[in-house]
């Protein structure tokens, strides 16, 4: 599955127009499991598409979700941060993830097994994946890479249907360390299969090849490889 196709698809979340990137193996003879990928705070970028290609090559149809809306301008980090805060911990966060799942299932470019849908995300996108799982969405798995573990608290965690995998940098200064203990307490109160893996010497954005803020957000190739291996093992098990 070396040849990967990418195309922009447009869809709606209520009155908000969205534009994501569909990524899938070019030649497939049967429906593949589907994945919604929630990108980091910078939104639908070339770097996000690159990560999606890596995942699609393992035999998945991936939709890089638009979490902000196609008219939102992300000209600089300040604009991206403002856009993120307009969505995080609001109904739009889960609403736009659900819209992406609907778009993935209804698009006609790549055959998707609608019974085998999971989500994964990076940084803010990881938070989105976990909140979607907390909302009780009918998904197989939710995977968070270096994402925040806090919650808006508007969901009943006892309704979680997905298996949960959190991939954390043990020295991540942007995800408060107390969130790990709070997340573990939350998960142990419900009947859900969950894992939290915290990688030694990794900080924020350890999967992002462009991350270069020493001690804060840095690419860590070894940890990135280990984390993706964990995700693929989980997806094979649930699918």
Coordinates of N, CA and C in Angstrom, one line a residue:
X1 N 0.8 -1.2 0.0 CA 0.0 0.0 0.0 C 0.9 1.3 0.0
X2 N 1.8 1.3 -0.9 CA 2.8 2.4 -0.9 C 2.2 3.7 -1.5
X3 N 1.3 3.5 -2.5 CA 0.7 4.7 -3.2 C -0.5 5.2 -2.4
X4 N -0.4 6.5 -1.9 CA -1.4 7.0 -1.1 C -2.1 8.2 -1.8
X5 N -3.4 8.2 -1.8 CA -4.2 9.3 -2.4 C -4.6 10.3 -1.4
X6 N -4.6 11.6 -1.7 CA -5.1 12.6 -0.8 C -6.0 13.5 -1.6
X7 N -7.1 13.9 -0.9 CA -8.0 14.9 -1.5 C -8.8 15.7 -0.5
X8 N -9.1 16.9 -0.8 CA -9.8 17.7 0.1 C -11.3 17.4 0.0
X9 N -12.0 17.3 1.1 CA -13.4 17.1 1.1 C -14.1 18.1 2.0
X10 N -15.2 18.6 1.6 CA -16.0 19.6 2.3 C -17.2 19.0 3.0
X11 N -17.6 19.5 4.1 CA -18.7 18.9 4.8 C -19.2 20.0 5.8
X12 N -20.2 19.7 6.6 CA -20.9 20.6 7.5 C -20.9 20.1 8.9
X13 N -20.8 21.0 9.9 CA -21.2 20.8 11.2 C -22.2 21.9 11.6
X14 N -23.5 21.5 11.5 CA -24.5 22.6 11.7 C -24.4 23.6 10.6
X15 N -24.2 24.8 10.9 CA -24.1 25.9 9.9 C -22.6 26.2 9.5
X16 N -21.7 25.5 10.1 CA -20.3 25.7 9.9 C -19.7 24.9 8.8
X17 N -19.2 25.5 7.8 CA -18.6 24.8 6.6 C -17.2 24.4 7.0
X18 N -16.8 23.1 6.7 CA -15.6 22.5 7.1 C -14.9 21.9 5.9
X19 N -13.5 21.9 5.9 CA -12.8 21.3 4.8 C -11.7 20.5 5.4
X20 N -11.8 19.1 5.3 CA -10.7 18.2 5.7 C -10.0 17.6 4.6
X21 N -9.0 16.7 4.9 CA -8.3 16.0 3.9 C -8.5 14.5 4.1
X22 N -8.9 13.9 3.0 CA -9.1 12.4 3.0 C -7.9 11.8 2.5
X23 N -7.4 10.8 3.2 CA -6.1 10.1 2.9 C -6.3 8.6 2.9
X24 N -6.0 8.0 1.8 CA -6.3 6.5 1.7 C -5.4 5.8 0.7
X25 N -5.2 4.5 0.8 CA -4.4 3.8 -0.1 C -5.1 3.8 -1.5
X26 N -4.3 4.0 -2.6 CA -4.9 4.2 -3.9 C -5.7 3.0 -4.4
X27 N -5.2 1.8 -4.1 CA -5.8 0.6 -4.7 C -6.2 -0.4 -3.6
X28 N -7.5 -0.5 -3.3 CA -8.0 -1.3 -2.3 C -9.2 -2.1 -2.8
X29 N -9.3 -3.4 -2.6 CA -10.4 -4.1 -3.1 C -11.6 -4.4 -2.1
X30 N -11.4 -3.9 -0.9 CA -12.4 -4.1 0.1 C -12.5 -2.9 1.1
X31 N -13.6 -2.7 1.8 CA -13.7 -1.6 2.7 C -12.6 -1.7 3.8
X32 N -12.0 -0.6 4.1 CA -11.0 -0.5 5.2 C -11.5 0.1 6.4
X33 N -10.9 -0.1 7.6 CA -11.3 0.6 8.8 C -11.1 2.1 8.6
X34 N -11.9 2.9 9.2 CA -11.8 4.3 9.1 C -11.3 5.0 10.3
X35 N -10.5 6.1 10.1 CA -10.0 6.8 11.2 C -10.2 8.3 11.0
X36 N -10.7 9.0 12.0 CA -10.7 10.5 12.0 C -9.5 10.9 12.8
X37 N -8.7 11.7 12.2 CA -7.5 12.3 12.8 C -7.8 13.8 13.2
X38 N -7.7 14.1 14.4 CA -7.8 15.4 14.9 C -6.4 16.1 15.0
X39 N -6.1 17.0 14.2 CA -4.8 17.6 14.1 C -4.5 18.5 15.3
X40 N -3.2 18.9 15.4 CA -2.9 19.8 16.5 C -3.5 21.2 16.3
X41 N -3.2 22.1 17.2 CA -3.8 23.4 17.2 C -3.7 24.2 15.9
X42 N -2.7 23.9 15.0 CA -2.5 24.6 13.8 C -3.5 24.1 12.7
X43 N -4.3 23.1 13.0 CA -5.3 22.8 12.0 C -4.9 21.9 10.9
X44 N -5.6 21.9 9.8 CA -5.4 21.1 8.6 C -4.2 21.6 7.8
X45 N -3.0 21.1 8.0 CA -1.8 21.6 7.4 C -1.1 20.5 6.6
X46 N 0.0 20.8 5.9 CA 0.7 19.8 5.2 C 1.4 18.8 6.1
X47 N 1.8 19.3 7.3 CA 2.4 18.4 8.3 C 1.3 17.4 8.8
X48 N 0.1 17.9 9.0 CA -1.0 17.0 9.4 C -1.2 15.9 8.3
X49 N -1.2 16.3 7.1 CA -1.5 15.4 6.0 C -0.3 14.4 5.9
X50 N 0.9 14.8 6.2 CA 2.0 13.9 6.2 C 1.8 12.8 7.3
X51 N 1.4 13.1 8.4 CA 1.1 12.2 9.5 C 0.0 11.2 9.1
X52 N -1.0 11.8 8.5 CA -2.1 11.0 8.0 C -1.7 9.9 7.0
X53 N -0.8 10.3 6.1 CA -0.3 9.4 5.1 C 0.4 8.2 5.7
X54 N 1.2 8.5 6.7 CA 1.9 7.5 7.5 C 0.9 6.4 8.0
X55 N -0.2 6.9 8.5 CA -1.2 6.0 9.1 C -2.0 5.3 8.0
X56 N -2.4 6.0 7.0 CA -3.1 5.4 5.9 C -2.4 4.2 5.3
X57 N -1.0 4.4 5.2 CA -0.2 3.3 4.6 C -0.3 2.0 5.3
X58 N -0.8 2.0 6.5 CA -0.9 0.8 7.3 C -2.3 0.1 7.0
X59 N -3.1 0.7 6.1 CA -4.3 0.0 5.7 C -5.6 0.7 6.3
X60 N -5.6 2.0 6.3 CA -6.7 2.8 6.8 C -7.1 3.9 5.9
X61 N -8.4 4.2 6.0 CA -8.9 5.5 5.4 C -9.0 6.5 6.5
X62 N -8.2 7.6 6.3 CA -8.1 8.6 7.3 C -8.7 9.9 6.8
X63 N -9.5 10.6 7.7 CA -10.0 11.9 7.4 C -9.3 12.9 8.4
X64 N -8.5 13.8 7.9 CA -8.0 14.8 8.8 C -9.1 15.8 9.0
X65 N -9.6 15.9 10.3 CA -10.7 16.7 10.6 C -10.4 18.2 10.6
X66 N -11.3 19.0 10.1 CA -11.3 20.5 10.3 C -12.0 20.8 11.6
X67 N -11.3 21.3 12.5 CA -11.9 21.6 13.8 C -12.4 23.0 14.0
X68 N -12.0 23.9 13.0 CA -12.3 25.3 13.1 C -13.3 25.9 12.1
X69 N -13.3 25.4 10.9 CA -14.1 25.9 9.9 C -13.2 26.5 8.7
X70 N -13.7 26.3 7.5 CA -12.8 26.6 6.4 C -12.6 28.1 6.2
X71 N -13.4 28.9 6.8 CA -13.2 30.4 6.7 C -12.3 31.0 7.8
X72 N -11.9 30.1 8.8 CA -11.1 30.6 9.9 C -9.6 30.7 9.4
X73 N -9.0 31.9 9.5 CA -7.7 32.2 9.1 C -6.7 31.9 10.2
X74 N -5.7 31.0 10.0 CA -4.7 30.6 11.0 C -3.4 31.2 10.5
X75 N -3.3 32.5 10.5 CA -2.1 33.1 9.9 C -0.9 33.0 10.8
X76 N -1.1 32.8 12.1 CA 0.1 32.8 13.0 C -0.3 32.0 14.2
X77 N 0.6 31.7 15.1 CA 0.3 30.9 16.3 C -0.8 31.6 17.2
X78 N -0.7 32.9 17.3 CA -1.8 33.6 18.1 C -3.2 33.3 17.6
X79 N -3.3 33.4 16.2 CA -4.6 33.1 15.6 C -5.0 31.7 15.8
X80 N -4.1 30.8 15.7 CA -4.4 29.4 16.0 C -4.8 29.1 17.4
X81 N -4.1 29.8 18.3 CA -4.5 29.6 19.7 C -5.9 30.2 20.0
X82 N -6.2 31.3 19.4 CA -7.5 31.8 19.6 C -8.6 30.9 19.0
X83 N -8.3 30.4 17.8 CA -9.3 29.5 17.2 C -9.5 28.2 18.1
X84 N -8.4 27.7 18.6 CA -8.5 26.5 19.5 C -9.4 26.8 20.7
X85 N -9.1 28.0 21.4 CA -9.9 28.3 22.6 C -11.3 28.6 22.3
X86 N -11.7 28.9 21.1 CA -13.1 29.1 20.7 C -13.8 27.8 20.6
X87 N -13.1 26.7 20.5 CA -13.7 25.3 20.3 C -13.5 24.5 21.5
X88 N -12.3 24.5 22.2 CA -12.1 23.6 23.3 C -13.1 23.8 24.4
X89 N -13.5 22.6 24.9 CA -14.5 22.6 26.0 C -15.8 23.3 25.7
X90 N -16.2 23.3 24.5 CA -17.5 23.8 24.0 C -18.2 22.6 23.3
X91 N -19.5 22.7 23.1 CA -20.1 21.7 22.3 C -19.5 21.5 20.9
X92 N -18.9 22.5 20.3 CA -18.3 22.4 19.0 C -17.2 21.4 18.9
X93 N -16.5 21.2 20.1 CA -15.4 20.2 20.1 C -15.8 18.8 19.7
X94 N -16.8 18.3 20.4 CA -17.3 17.0 20.0 C -18.2 17.0 18.8
X95 N -18.9 18.1 18.6 CA -19.8 18.3 17.4 C -19.0 18.2 16.1
X96 N -17.8 18.8 16.1 CA -17.0 18.7 14.8 C -16.3 17.4 14.6
X97 N -16.0 16.7 15.7 CA -15.5 15.4 15.6 C -16.6 14.4 15.0
X98 N -17.8 14.6 15.5 CA -18.9 13.7 15.0 C -19.2 14.1 13.6
X99 N -19.1 15.3 13.2 CA -19.3 15.7 11.8 C -18.3 15.1 10.9
X100 N -17.0 15.0 11.4 CA -16.0 14.3 10.6 C -16.2 12.9 10.4
X101 N -16.7 12.2 11.5 CA -17.1 10.8 11.4 C -18.2 10.6 10.3
X102 N -19.2 11.4 10.4 CA -20.3 11.3 9.4 C -19.7 11.5 8.0
X103 N -18.8 12.5 7.8 CA -18.3 12.8 6.5 C -17.4 11.6 6.0
X104 N -16.7 11.0 6.9 CA -15.9 9.8 6.6 C -16.7 8.7 6.1
X105 N -17.8 8.5 6.8 CA -18.7 7.4 6.4 C -19.5 7.6 5.1
X106 N -19.8 8.9 4.8 CA -20.6 9.2 3.7 C -19.9 9.5 2.4
X107 N -18.6 9.8 2.5 CA -17.8 10.1 1.3 C -17.8 8.9 0.4
X108 N -17.6 9.1 -0.9 CA -17.6 8.0 -1.9 C -16.3 7.7 -2.6
X109 N -15.2 8.4 -2.1 CA -13.9 8.2 -2.8 C -13.2 7.0 -2.4
X110 N -13.4 6.5 -1.1 CA -12.7 5.4 -0.5 C -13.6 4.6 0.3
X111 N -13.6 3.3 0.1 CA -14.5 2.4 0.8 C -14.1 2.2 2.3
X112 N -15.1 2.5 3.2 CA -14.8 2.5 4.6 C -15.8 1.5 5.2
X113 N -15.3 0.7 6.1 CA -16.1 -0.2 7.0 C -16.7 0.7 8.1
X114 N -18.0 1.0 8.0 CA -18.6 1.9 8.9 C -18.7 1.4 10.3
X115 N -18.5 0.1 10.5 CA -18.5 -0.5 11.8 C -17.2 -0.5 12.5
X116 N -16.2 0.0 11.8 CA -14.8 0.0 12.3 C -14.2 1.4 12.2
X117 N -14.7 2.3 13.1 CA -14.3 3.7 13.1 C -13.6 4.0 14.4
X118 N -12.4 4.6 14.3 CA -11.7 5.0 15.5 C -11.2 6.4 15.3
X119 N -10.7 7.1 16.4 CA -10.2 8.4 16.2 C -8.8 8.5 16.9
X120 N -8.0 9.4 16.4 CA -6.8 9.7 17.1 C -6.5 11.2 16.9
X121 N -5.6 11.7 17.8 CA -5.3 13.2 17.6 C -4.0 13.5 18.3
X122 N -3.5 14.7 18.0 CA -2.3 15.3 18.5 C -2.5 16.6 19.2
X123 N -1.9 16.7 20.4 CA -2.0 17.9 21.2 C -3.5 18.3 21.4
X124 N -4.0 19.4 20.9 CA -5.4 19.7 21.0 C -6.3 18.6 20.4
X125 N -5.8 18.1 19.3 CA -6.5 17.0 18.7 C -6.6 15.8 19.6
X126 N -5.6 15.5 20.4 CA -5.7 14.4 21.3 C -6.8 14.6 22.4
X127 N -6.9 15.9 22.8 CA -8.0 16.3 23.7 C -9.3 16.0 23.1
X128 N -9.5 16.4 21.8 CA -10.7 16.2 21.1 C -11.1 14.7 21.0
X129 N -10.1 13.9 20.8 CA -10.3 12.4 20.7 C -10.9 11.9 22.0
X130 N -10.3 12.3 23.1 CA -10.7 11.8 24.4 C -12.1 12.4 24.8
X131 N -12.4 13.6 24.4 CA -13.7 14.1 24.7 C -14.8 13.4 23.9
X132 N -14.5 13.1 22.7 CA -15.4 12.3 21.9 C -15.7 11.0 22.5
X133 N -14.7 10.3 23.0 CA -14.9 9.0 23.7 C -15.7 9.2 24.9
X134 N -15.4 10.3 25.7 CA -16.2 10.5 26.9 C -17.7 10.8 26.6
X135 N -17.9 11.3 25.4 CA -19.3 11.6 25.1 C -20.2 10.4 24.8
X136 N -19.5 9.2 24.7 CA -20.2 8.0 24.4 C -20.3 7.7 22.9
X137 N -19.5 8.3 22.1 CA -19.5 8.0 20.7 C -19.3 6.5 20.3
X138 N -20.0 6.1 19.3 CA -19.9 4.7 18.9 C -18.6 4.5 18.1
X139 N -17.5 4.4 18.7 CA -16.2 4.3 18.0 C -15.4 3.1 18.7
X140 N -14.5 2.5 17.9 CA -13.7 1.4 18.5 C -12.6 1.8 19.4
X141 N -11.9 2.9 19.1 CA -10.8 3.3 19.9 C -10.6 4.8 19.8
X142 N -10.0 5.4 20.9 CA -9.6 6.8 20.9 C -8.2 6.9 21.4
X143 N -7.3 7.5 20.6 CA -5.9 7.6 20.9 C -5.5 9.0 20.9
X144 N -4.8 9.4 22.0 CA -4.3 10.8 22.2 C -2.7 10.8 22.2
X145 N -2.1 11.5 21.3 CA -0.7 11.8 21.4 C -0.4 13.1 22.0
X146 N 0.3 13.2 23.0 CA 0.7 14.4 23.8 C -0.4 15.4 23.8
X147 N -1.6 14.9 24.2 CA -2.8 15.8 24.4 C -3.1 16.0 25.8
X148 N -3.9 17.1 26.0 CA -4.4 17.4 27.4 C -5.4 16.3 27.8
X149 N -5.4 16.0 29.1 CA -6.3 15.0 29.7 C -7.4 15.5 30.5
X150 N -7.5 16.8 30.6 CA -8.6 17.4 31.3 C -9.9 17.3 30.5
X151 N -11.0 17.6 31.1 CA -12.3 17.4 30.5 C -13.2 18.6 30.9
X152 N -14.1 18.9 30.0 CA -15.1 20.0 30.3 C -16.1 19.5 31.4
X153 N -16.1 18.1 31.6 CA -17.0 17.6 32.6 C -18.5 17.5 32.2
X154 N -18.8 17.7 30.9 CA -20.2 17.7 30.5 C -20.6 16.3 30.0
X155 N -19.7 15.3 30.1 CA -20.0 14.0 29.6 C -20.0 13.0 30.7
X156 N -20.8 11.9 30.5 CA -20.8 10.8 31.5 C -19.9 9.7 31.1
X157 N -18.7 9.7 31.8 CA -17.7 8.7 31.4 C -18.1 7.3 31.4
X158 N -19.2 7.0 32.1 CA -19.7 5.6 32.2 C -20.2 5.2 30.8
X159 N -20.4 6.1 29.9 CA -21.0 5.8 28.6 C -19.9 5.5 27.5
X160 N -18.6 5.6 27.9 CA -17.5 5.3 27.0 C -17.6 3.9 26.4
X161 N -17.6 3.9 25.1 CA -17.6 2.6 24.4 C -16.2 2.2 23.8
X162 N -15.4 3.2 23.6 CA -14.1 3.0 23.0 C -13.0 2.5 23.9
X163 N -12.0 1.8 23.4 CA -10.8 1.6 24.1 C -10.0 2.9 24.1
X164 N -9.3 3.2 25.1 CA -8.6 4.4 25.3 C -7.1 4.2 25.4
X165 N -6.3 5.0 24.6 CA -4.9 4.9 24.6 C -4.3 6.3 24.7
X166 N -3.6 6.6 25.8 CA -3.0 8.0 26.0 C -1.5 7.8 25.9
X167 N -0.9 8.5 25.0 CA 0.6 8.5 24.7 C 1.2 9.8 25.1
X168 N 1.9 9.8 26.2 CA 2.3 11.1 26.9 C 3.8 11.2 27.0
X169 N 4.3 12.4 26.9 CA 5.7 12.7 27.2 C 5.9 13.0 28.7
X170 N 6.7 12.2 29.3 CA 6.9 12.3 30.8 C 7.4 13.6 31.3
X171 N 8.0 14.4 30.4 CA 8.5 15.7 30.7 C 7.8 16.8 30.0
X172 N 6.5 16.6 29.6 CA 5.7 17.5 28.8 C 5.3 18.7 29.8
X173 N 5.8 19.9 29.6 CA 5.4 21.0 30.4 C 4.1 21.6 30.1
X174 N 3.5 21.2 28.9 CA 2.3 21.8 28.5 C 1.1 21.0 28.9
X175 N 1.3 19.8 29.4 CA 0.2 19.0 30.0 C 0.6 18.8 31.4
X176 N -0.1 19.6 32.3 CA 0.2 19.5 33.7 C 0.2 18.1 34.3
X177 N 1.2 17.7 35.0 CA 1.4 16.4 35.5 C 0.3 15.9 36.3
X178 N -0.4 16.7 37.0 CA -1.5 16.3 37.9 C -2.7 15.8 37.0
X179 N -2.7 16.1 35.7 CA -3.8 15.6 34.9 C -3.7 14.1 34.7
X180 N -2.5 13.6 34.8 CA -2.3 12.1 34.6 C -3.0 11.4 35.7
X181 N -2.8 11.8 37.0 CA -3.5 11.2 38.1 C -5.0 11.3 38.0
X182 N -5.4 12.5 37.7 CA -6.9 12.8 37.6 C -7.5 11.9 36.5
X183 N -6.8 11.7 35.4 CA -7.3 10.9 34.3 C -7.3 9.4 34.7
X184 N -6.3 9.0 35.4 CA -6.3 7.6 35.9 C -7.5 7.3 36.9
X185 N -7.7 8.3 37.8 CA -8.8 8.1 38.7 C -10.2 8.1 37.9
X186 N -10.3 8.9 36.9 CA -11.5 8.9 36.1 C -11.7 7.6 35.4
X187 N -10.7 7.1 34.8 CA -10.8 5.8 34.0 C -11.1 4.6 34.9
X188 N -10.5 4.6 36.1 CA -10.7 3.5 37.0 C -12.1 3.4 37.6
X189 N -12.9 4.5 37.5 CA -14.2 4.5 38.0 C -15.2 3.9 37.0
X190 N -14.8 3.7 35.8 CA -15.7 3.2 34.7 C -15.2 1.9 34.2
X191 N -16.1 1.2 33.5 CA -15.7 -0.1 32.9 C -15.2 0.1 31.5
X192 N -13.9 0.4 31.4 CA -13.4 0.7 30.1 C -11.9 0.2 30.0
X193 N -11.6 -0.3 28.8 CA -10.2 -0.7 28.6 C -9.3 0.5 28.3
X194 N -8.4 0.8 29.1 CA -7.6 2.0 28.9 C -6.1 1.8 29.2
X195 N -5.3 2.6 28.6 CA -3.8 2.5 28.8 C -3.3 4.0 28.8
X196 N -2.4 4.2 29.7 CA -1.7 5.5 29.7 C -0.2 5.2 29.7
X197 N 0.5 5.6 28.7 CA 2.0 5.3 28.5 C 2.7 6.7 28.5
X198 N 3.6 6.8 29.5 CA 4.3 8.1 29.6 C 5.8 7.8 29.3
X199 N 6.3 8.4 28.2 CA 7.6 8.1 27.7 C 8.7 9.0 28.3
X200 N 9.7 8.3 28.9 CA 10.9 8.9 29.5 C 11.5 9.9 28.5
X201 N 11.8 11.1 29.0 CA 12.6 12.1 28.3 C 11.9 12.8 27.1
X202 N 10.6 12.5 27.0 CA 9.9 13.2 25.9 C 9.1 14.3 26.4
X203 N 9.0 15.4 25.6 CA 8.3 16.6 26.0 C 7.1 16.7 25.0
X204 N 6.5 17.9 24.9 CA 5.3 18.0 24.0 C 5.7 17.9 22.6
X205 N 4.7 17.5 21.7 CA 4.9 17.4 20.3 C 6.0 16.4 19.8
X206 N 6.1 15.3 20.6 CA 7.2 14.4 20.2 C 7.0 13.7 18.9
X207 N 5.8 13.7 18.3 CA 5.6 13.2 17.0 C 5.8 14.2 15.8
X208 N 6.0 15.4 16.2 CA 6.0 16.5 15.2 C 7.4 16.8 14.7
X209 N 7.8 16.5 13.5 CA 9.1 16.7 13.0 C 9.5 18.1 12.9
X210 N 8.5 19.0 13.0 CA 8.9 20.5 12.9 C 9.0 21.1 14.3
X211 N 8.7 20.4 15.3 CA 8.8 20.9 16.7 C 10.2 21.1 17.1
X212 N 10.6 22.3 17.5 CA 12.0 22.6 17.8 C 12.2 23.6 19.0
X213 N 11.3 23.5 20.0 CA 11.5 24.4 21.2 C 12.0 23.5 22.3
X214 N 13.4 23.6 22.5 CA 14.0 22.7 23.5 C 13.4 22.7 24.8
X215 N 13.1 21.5 25.4 CA 12.5 21.4 26.7 C 11.0 21.7 26.8
X216 N 10.4 22.1 25.7 CA 9.0 22.4 25.6 C 8.3 21.6 24.6
X217 N 8.6 21.7 23.3 CA 8.0 21.0 22.3 C 9.1 20.5 21.3
X218 N 9.4 19.2 21.3 CA 10.5 18.7 20.5 C 10.2 17.4 19.9
X219 N 10.6 17.2 18.6 CA 10.4 15.9 18.0 C 11.4 14.9 18.6
X220 N 10.8 13.7 18.9 CA 11.6 12.6 19.5 C 11.4 11.4 18.6
X221 N 12.2 11.1 17.6 CA 11.9 10.1 16.7 C 11.7 8.7 17.3
X222 N 12.5 8.3 18.3 CA 12.4 7.0 18.9 C 11.1 6.9 19.6
X223 N 10.7 7.9 20.4 CA 9.4 7.9 21.1 C 8.3 7.9 20.1
X224 N 8.4 8.7 19.1 CA 7.3 8.8 18.1 C 7.1 7.4 17.5
X225 N 8.1 6.7 17.1 CA 8.0 5.3 16.5 C 7.3 4.4 17.5
X226 N 7.8 4.5 18.8 CA 7.2 3.6 19.8 C 5.7 3.9 20.0
X227 N 5.4 5.2 20.0 CA 4.0 5.5 20.2 C 3.1 5.1 19.0
X228 N 3.5 5.3 17.8 CA 2.7 4.8 16.7 C 2.6 3.3 16.7
X229 N 3.6 2.6 17.1 CA 3.5 1.1 17.2 C 2.4 0.7 18.2
X230 N 2.3 1.5 19.3 CA 1.3 1.2 20.3 C -0.1 1.4 19.6
X231 N -0.2 2.5 18.9 CA -1.5 2.8 18.3 C -1.9 1.7 17.3
X232 N -0.9 1.3 16.4 CA -1.3 0.3 15.4 C -1.6 -1.0 16.1
X233 N -1.0 -1.4 17.2 CA -1.3 -2.6 17.9 C -2.7 -2.6 18.4
X234 N -3.1 -1.4 19.0 CA -4.5 -1.3 19.5 C -5.5 -1.4 18.3
X235 N -5.2 -0.7 17.2 CA -6.2 -0.7 16.1 C -6.3 -2.1 15.5
X236 N -5.3 -2.8 15.4 CA -5.4 -4.2 14.9 C -6.2 -5.0 15.9
X237 N -6.1 -4.8 17.2 CA -6.9 -5.6 18.1 C -8.4 -5.3 18.1
X238 N -8.7 -4.0 18.0 CA -10.1 -3.6 18.0 C -10.8 -3.8 16.7
X239 N -10.0 -3.9 15.6 CA -10.6 -4.1 14.3 C -10.6 -5.6 13.8

